[in-house]
Amino acid sequence: MAQQMLASGWKRAHLRAHRLQLADEVVQAGREIAVDGIYSFLRGLSHQLRVDPEREEFGLDMPHDHRVEITETRKLVLVPSAFVWPHVQLNCDDPWPMSVIYPASFVVEDARPRLPSADLVEVLRALGNDTRLRALRLIAERPRSTQELARLVGLSEAGLSKHLRQLSAAGLVTTRREGYYVLYAVSRERILPLSESVLEFLGE
């Protein structure tokens, strides 16, 4: 019983916080639309939305395809949500109001992968070398062995192994054994959040 009460209290607090954040989202959306217009706002919601300001149209590429006019009597409702990420939902069927349900910005922000500061330093240190960058680019093309990379980069296998160890320690490459050879592959999950983490560190 105590555990259920604690869970219920946490949910209520969580929902209250979401309500405040969503109210802020509505105010912010109104400001953006007032300054830049509805089509600029819609274009920024998701790459899934196809927005054509010249034809005054927007929609999703889906089999359910028909044109619906927005009028004074049938208005468009914009609904920020904490639950639809990473998608955008459109409703154009009666009896429900015509609406665009889109991920609230605080949900999008929380979903972005980031590197902790210590990891960021380690990754940047590993990338801050011409030889390692060239090796990483070659590995990004396809998995490669130390022997192949050494010839392509122009180093001895022993010399290149030191660089590969540093890339591996920073989590930028993964390894797998294939017979006699150890193949290196790029860890894209480690590289993708890099620019976001740098911008966050700089306070952007």
mmCIF file of C-alpha atoms in Angstrom:
data_model
loop_
_atom_site.group_PDB
_atom_site.id
_atom_site.type_symbol
_atom_site.label_atom_id
_atom_site.label_comp_id
_atom_site.label_asym_id
_atom_site.label_seq_id
_atom_site.Cartn_x
_atom_site.Cartn_y
_atom_site.Cartn_z
ATOM 1 C CA MET A 1 0.000 0.000 0.000
ATOM 2 C CA ALA A 2 2.781 2.464 0.929
ATOM 3 C CA GLN A 3 4.566 1.706 -2.321
ATOM 4 C CA GLN A 4 1.366 2.355 -4.308
ATOM 5 C CA MET A 5 0.795 5.636 -2.480
ATOM 6 C CA LEU A 6 4.358 6.782 -3.197
ATOM 7 C CA ALA A 7 3.984 5.874 -6.873
ATOM 8 C CA SER A 8 0.664 7.701 -7.051
ATOM 9 C CA GLY A 9 2.188 10.791 -5.423
ATOM 10 C CA TRP A 10 5.128 10.739 -7.827
ATOM 11 C CA LYS A 11 2.764 10.529 -10.809
ATOM 12 C CA ARG A 12 0.713 13.475 -9.570
ATOM 13 C CA ALA A 13 3.844 15.591 -9.088
ATOM 14 C CA HIS A 14 5.118 14.515 -12.502
ATOM 15 C CA LEU A 15 1.817 15.423 -14.170
ATOM 16 C CA ARG A 16 1.738 18.804 -12.418
ATOM 17 C CA ALA A 17 5.235 19.566 -13.716
ATOM 18 C CA HIS A 18 4.195 18.496 -17.211
ATOM 19 C CA ARG A 19 1.109 20.719 -17.097
ATOM 20 C CA LEU A 20 3.225 23.757 -16.278
ATOM 21 C CA GLN A 21 5.742 22.929 -18.997
ATOM 22 C CA LEU A 22 2.991 22.334 -21.561
ATOM 23 C CA ALA A 23 1.354 25.655 -20.638
ATOM 24 C CA ASP A 24 4.702 27.346 -21.337
ATOM 25 C CA GLU A 25 4.848 25.478 -24.663
ATOM 26 C CA VAL A 26 1.498 26.949 -25.698
ATOM 27 C CA VAL A 27 2.644 30.481 -24.889
ATOM 28 C CA GLN A 28 5.937 29.978 -26.743
ATOM 29 C CA ALA A 29 4.157 28.527 -29.779
ATOM 30 C CA GLY A 30 1.870 31.570 -29.903
ATOM 31 C CA ARG A 31 4.860 33.913 -29.869
ATOM 32 C CA GLU A 32 6.655 32.000 -32.643
ATOM 33 C CA ILE A 33 3.555 31.925 -34.844
ATOM 34 C CA ALA A 34 2.958 35.647 -34.290
ATOM 35 C CA VAL A 35 6.516 36.479 -35.374
ATOM 36 C CA ASP A 36 7.313 33.891 -38.071
ATOM 37 C CA GLY A 37 3.908 32.595 -39.187
ATOM 38 C CA ILE A 38 2.199 29.238 -38.918
ATOM 39 C CA TYR A 39 4.137 27.506 -41.714
ATOM 40 C CA SER A 40 7.517 28.367 -40.243
ATOM 41 C CA PHE A 41 6.325 26.990 -36.913
ATOM 42 C CA LEU A 42 5.000 23.780 -38.475
ATOM 43 C CA ARG A 43 8.224 23.227 -40.423
ATOM 44 C CA GLY A 44 10.186 23.300 -37.175
ATOM 45 C CA LEU A 45 8.068 20.646 -35.453
ATOM 46 C CA SER A 46 9.261 17.532 -37.253
ATOM 47 C CA HIS A 47 10.903 16.344 -40.465
ATOM 48 C CA GLN A 48 7.824 14.098 -40.867
ATOM 49 C CA LEU A 49 5.636 17.092 -41.674
ATOM 50 C CA ARG A 50 5.587 18.216 -45.305
ATOM 51 C CA VAL A 51 5.033 21.977 -45.320
ATOM 52 C CA ASP A 52 4.359 24.044 -48.468
ATOM 53 C CA PRO A 53 3.797 27.746 -47.582
ATOM 54 C CA GLU A 54 3.293 28.766 -51.224
ATOM 55 C CA ARG A 55 0.353 26.397 -51.656
ATOM 56 C CA GLU A 56 -0.699 26.955 -48.042
ATOM 57 C CA GLU A 57 -0.626 23.224 -47.358
ATOM 58 C CA PHE A 58 0.895 20.830 -44.873
ATOM 59 C CA GLY A 59 0.504 17.156 -44.045
ATOM 60 C CA LEU A 60 2.110 13.755 -43.603
ATOM 61 C CA ASP A 61 3.131 11.334 -46.348
ATOM 62 C CA MET A 62 0.650 8.593 -45.536
ATOM 63 C CA PRO A 63 -1.764 6.321 -47.433
ATOM 64 C CA HIS A 64 -4.630 8.162 -45.695
ATOM 65 C CA ASP A 65 -4.545 11.032 -48.181
ATOM 66 C CA HIS A 66 -7.202 13.712 -48.543
ATOM 67 C CA ARG A 67 -7.378 17.488 -48.464
ATOM 68 C CA VAL A 68 -9.123 19.305 -45.647
ATOM 69 C CA GLU A 69 -9.705 23.053 -45.600
ATOM 70 C CA ILE A 70 -9.026 25.095 -42.484
ATOM 71 C CA THR A 71 -11.758 27.708 -42.089
ATOM 72 C CA GLU A 72 -13.152 30.102 -39.502
ATOM 73 C CA THR A 73 -15.654 27.463 -38.447
ATOM 74 C CA ARG A 74 -13.216 24.548 -38.634
ATOM 75 C CA LYS A 75 -10.039 25.757 -37.035
ATOM 76 C CA LEU A 76 -6.691 24.043 -36.503
ATOM 77 C CA VAL A 77 -5.759 23.107 -32.930
ATOM 78 C CA LEU A 78 -2.055 22.811 -32.068
ATOM 79 C CA VAL A 79 -1.403 20.453 -29.156
ATOM 80 C CA PRO A 80 2.033 20.053 -27.527
ATOM 81 C CA SER A 81 2.371 16.614 -25.970
ATOM 82 C CA ALA A 82 4.734 14.792 -23.638
ATOM 83 C CA PHE A 83 3.789 11.412 -25.104
ATOM 84 C CA VAL A 84 4.012 11.413 -28.938
ATOM 85 C CA TRP A 85 7.783 11.837 -29.386
ATOM 86 C CA PRO A 86 9.379 11.109 -31.830
ATOM 87 C CA HIS A 87 6.247 11.343 -33.981
ATOM 88 C CA VAL A 88 3.750 13.997 -34.998
ATOM 89 C CA GLN A 89 0.067 13.106 -35.166
ATOM 90 C CA LEU A 90 -2.547 14.764 -37.365
ATOM 91 C CA ASN A 91 -6.282 14.443 -36.961
ATOM 92 C CA CYS A 92 -8.636 15.539 -39.707
ATOM 93 C CA ASP A 93 -11.581 13.183 -39.127
ATOM 94 C CA ASP A 94 -14.906 14.113 -37.561
ATOM 95 C CA PRO A 95 -16.121 14.382 -34.883
ATOM 96 C CA TRP A 96 -12.714 15.291 -33.431
ATOM 97 C CA PRO A 97 -11.225 18.757 -33.885
ATOM 98 C CA MET A 98 -8.675 19.192 -36.654
ATOM 99 C CA SER A 99 -5.364 19.075 -34.816
ATOM 100 C CA VAL A 100 -1.603 18.690 -34.939
ATOM 101 C CA ILE A 101 -0.235 16.882 -31.882
ATOM 102 C CA TYR A 102 3.508 17.423 -31.657
ATOM 103 C CA PRO A 103 6.301 16.637 -29.174
ATOM 104 C CA ALA A 104 6.847 19.365 -26.601
ATOM 105 C CA SER A 105 10.305 20.904 -26.789
ATOM 106 C CA PHE A 106 11.252 19.775 -23.258
ATOM 107 C CA VAL A 107 10.608 16.161 -24.329
ATOM 108 C CA VAL A 108 12.736 16.579 -27.455
ATOM 109 C CA GLU A 109 15.500 18.147 -25.372
ATOM 110 C CA ASP A 110 15.456 15.323 -22.822
ATOM 111 C CA ALA A 111 15.584 12.719 -25.596
ATOM 112 C CA ARG A 112 18.786 14.066 -27.129
ATOM 113 C CA PRO A 113 21.784 11.891 -26.353
ATOM 114 C CA ARG A 114 24.636 13.616 -24.567
ATOM 115 C CA LEU A 115 28.147 12.801 -23.485
ATOM 116 C CA PRO A 116 29.115 13.461 -19.850
ATOM 117 C CA SER A 117 31.882 16.058 -19.538
ATOM 118 C CA ALA A 118 34.601 13.508 -18.699
ATOM 119 C CA ASP A 119 33.629 11.422 -21.720
ATOM 120 C CA LEU A 120 33.542 14.530 -23.884
ATOM 121 C CA VAL A 121 37.146 15.354 -22.995
ATOM 122 C CA GLU A 122 38.217 11.783 -23.739
ATOM 123 C CA VAL A 123 36.457 11.744 -27.121
ATOM 124 C CA LEU A 124 37.834 15.130 -28.169
ATOM 125 C CA ARG A 125 41.336 14.090 -27.120
ATOM 126 C CA ALA A 126 41.039 10.933 -29.210
ATOM 127 C CA LEU A 127 39.807 12.897 -32.218
ATOM 128 C CA GLY A 128 42.448 15.628 -31.898
ATOM 129 C CA ASN A 129 45.028 13.844 -34.025
ATOM 130 C CA ASP A 130 45.351 13.707 -37.819
ATOM 131 C CA THR A 131 46.369 10.038 -37.906
ATOM 132 C CA ARG A 132 43.468 8.933 -35.740
ATOM 133 C CA LEU A 133 41.007 11.018 -37.756
ATOM 134 C CA ARG A 134 42.228 9.454 -41.011
ATOM 135 C CA ALA A 135 42.018 5.987 -39.501
ATOM 136 C CA LEU A 136 38.516 6.681 -38.190
ATOM 137 C CA ARG A 137 37.351 7.866 -41.595
ATOM 138 C CA LEU A 138 38.663 4.685 -43.211
ATOM 139 C CA ILE A 139 36.989 2.565 -40.546
ATOM 140 C CA ALA A 140 33.728 4.458 -41.124
ATOM 141 C CA GLU A 141 33.726 3.249 -44.736
ATOM 142 C CA ARG A 142 33.710 -0.375 -43.584
ATOM 143 C CA PRO A 143 35.231 -2.516 -40.801
ATOM 144 C CA ARG A 144 39.002 -2.880 -41.268
ATOM 145 C CA SER A 145 41.859 -4.790 -39.677
ATOM 146 C CA THR A 146 45.013 -3.283 -38.174
ATOM 147 C CA GLN A 147 47.050 -4.725 -41.040
ATOM 148 C CA GLU A 148 44.876 -3.063 -43.707
ATOM 149 C CA LEU A 149 44.696 0.253 -41.864
ATOM 150 C CA ALA A 150 48.461 0.376 -41.312
ATOM 151 C CA ARG A 151 49.075 0.221 -45.067
ATOM 152 C CA LEU A 152 46.402 2.821 -45.838
ATOM 153 C CA VAL A 153 47.528 5.276 -43.160
ATOM 154 C CA GLY A 154 51.245 4.733 -43.797
ATOM 155 C CA LEU A 155 52.336 3.522 -40.347
ATOM 156 C CA SER A 156 53.698 0.313 -38.935
ATOM 157 C CA GLU A 157 51.159 -1.975 -37.331
ATOM 158 C CA ALA A 158 52.713 -1.323 -33.915
ATOM 159 C CA GLY A 159 52.530 2.455 -34.459
ATOM 160 C CA LEU A 160 48.919 2.325 -35.600
ATOM 161 C CA SER A 161 47.894 0.016 -32.756
ATOM 162 C CA LYS A 162 48.602 2.811 -30.246
ATOM 163 C CA HIS A 163 46.171 5.095 -32.082
ATOM 164 C CA LEU A 164 43.545 2.373 -32.350
ATOM 165 C CA ARG A 165 43.798 1.705 -28.622
ATOM 166 C CA GLN A 166 43.070 5.364 -27.911
ATOM 167 C CA LEU A 167 40.073 5.376 -30.265
ATOM 168 C CA SER A 168 38.837 2.207 -28.606
ATOM 169 C CA ALA A 169 39.349 3.594 -25.082
ATOM 170 C CA ALA A 170 37.231 6.627 -26.032
ATOM 171 C CA GLY A 171 34.496 4.299 -27.270
ATOM 172 C CA LEU A 172 34.764 5.563 -30.845
ATOM 173 C CA VAL A 173 35.453 2.131 -32.341
ATOM 174 C CA THR A 174 34.364 -1.394 -31.541
ATOM 175 C CA THR A 175 36.192 -4.625 -32.328
ATOM 176 C CA ARG A 176 35.247 -8.120 -33.370
ATOM 177 C CA ARG A 177 37.419 -11.097 -34.242
ATOM 178 C CA GLU A 178 37.071 -12.663 -37.653
ATOM 179 C CA GLY A 179 39.406 -15.636 -37.888
ATOM 180 C CA TYR A 180 42.989 -14.442 -37.522
ATOM 181 C CA TYR A 181 42.063 -10.742 -37.810
ATOM 182 C CA VAL A 182 40.550 -8.229 -35.421
ATOM 183 C CA LEU A 183 38.226 -5.858 -37.291
ATOM 184 C CA TYR A 184 37.555 -2.296 -36.156
ATOM 185 C CA ALA A 185 34.167 -0.627 -36.754
ATOM 186 C CA VAL A 186 32.920 2.872 -35.951
ATOM 187 C CA SER A 187 30.648 3.283 -32.916
ATOM 188 C CA ARG A 188 28.161 5.763 -34.380
ATOM 189 C CA GLU A 189 26.178 5.852 -31.130
ATOM 190 C CA ARG A 190 29.216 7.466 -29.523
ATOM 191 C CA ILE A 191 29.789 9.997 -32.313
ATOM 192 C CA LEU A 192 26.200 11.132 -32.933
ATOM 193 C CA PRO A 193 25.746 13.040 -29.637
ATOM 194 C CA LEU A 194 29.148 14.730 -29.933
ATOM 195 C CA SER A 195 28.076 18.040 -31.501
ATOM 196 C CA GLU A 196 25.140 18.357 -29.092
ATOM 197 C CA SER A 197 27.434 17.779 -26.135
ATOM 198 C CA VAL A 198 29.940 20.383 -27.343
ATOM 199 C CA LEU A 199 27.174 22.958 -27.789
ATOM 200 C CA GLU A 200 25.770 22.153 -24.351
ATOM 201 C CA PHE A 201 29.218 22.597 -22.800
ATOM 202 C CA LEU A 202 29.574 25.970 -24.521
ATOM 203 C CA GLY A 203 26.215 27.022 -23.096
ATOM 204 C CA GLU A 204 24.310 27.125 -26.382
#
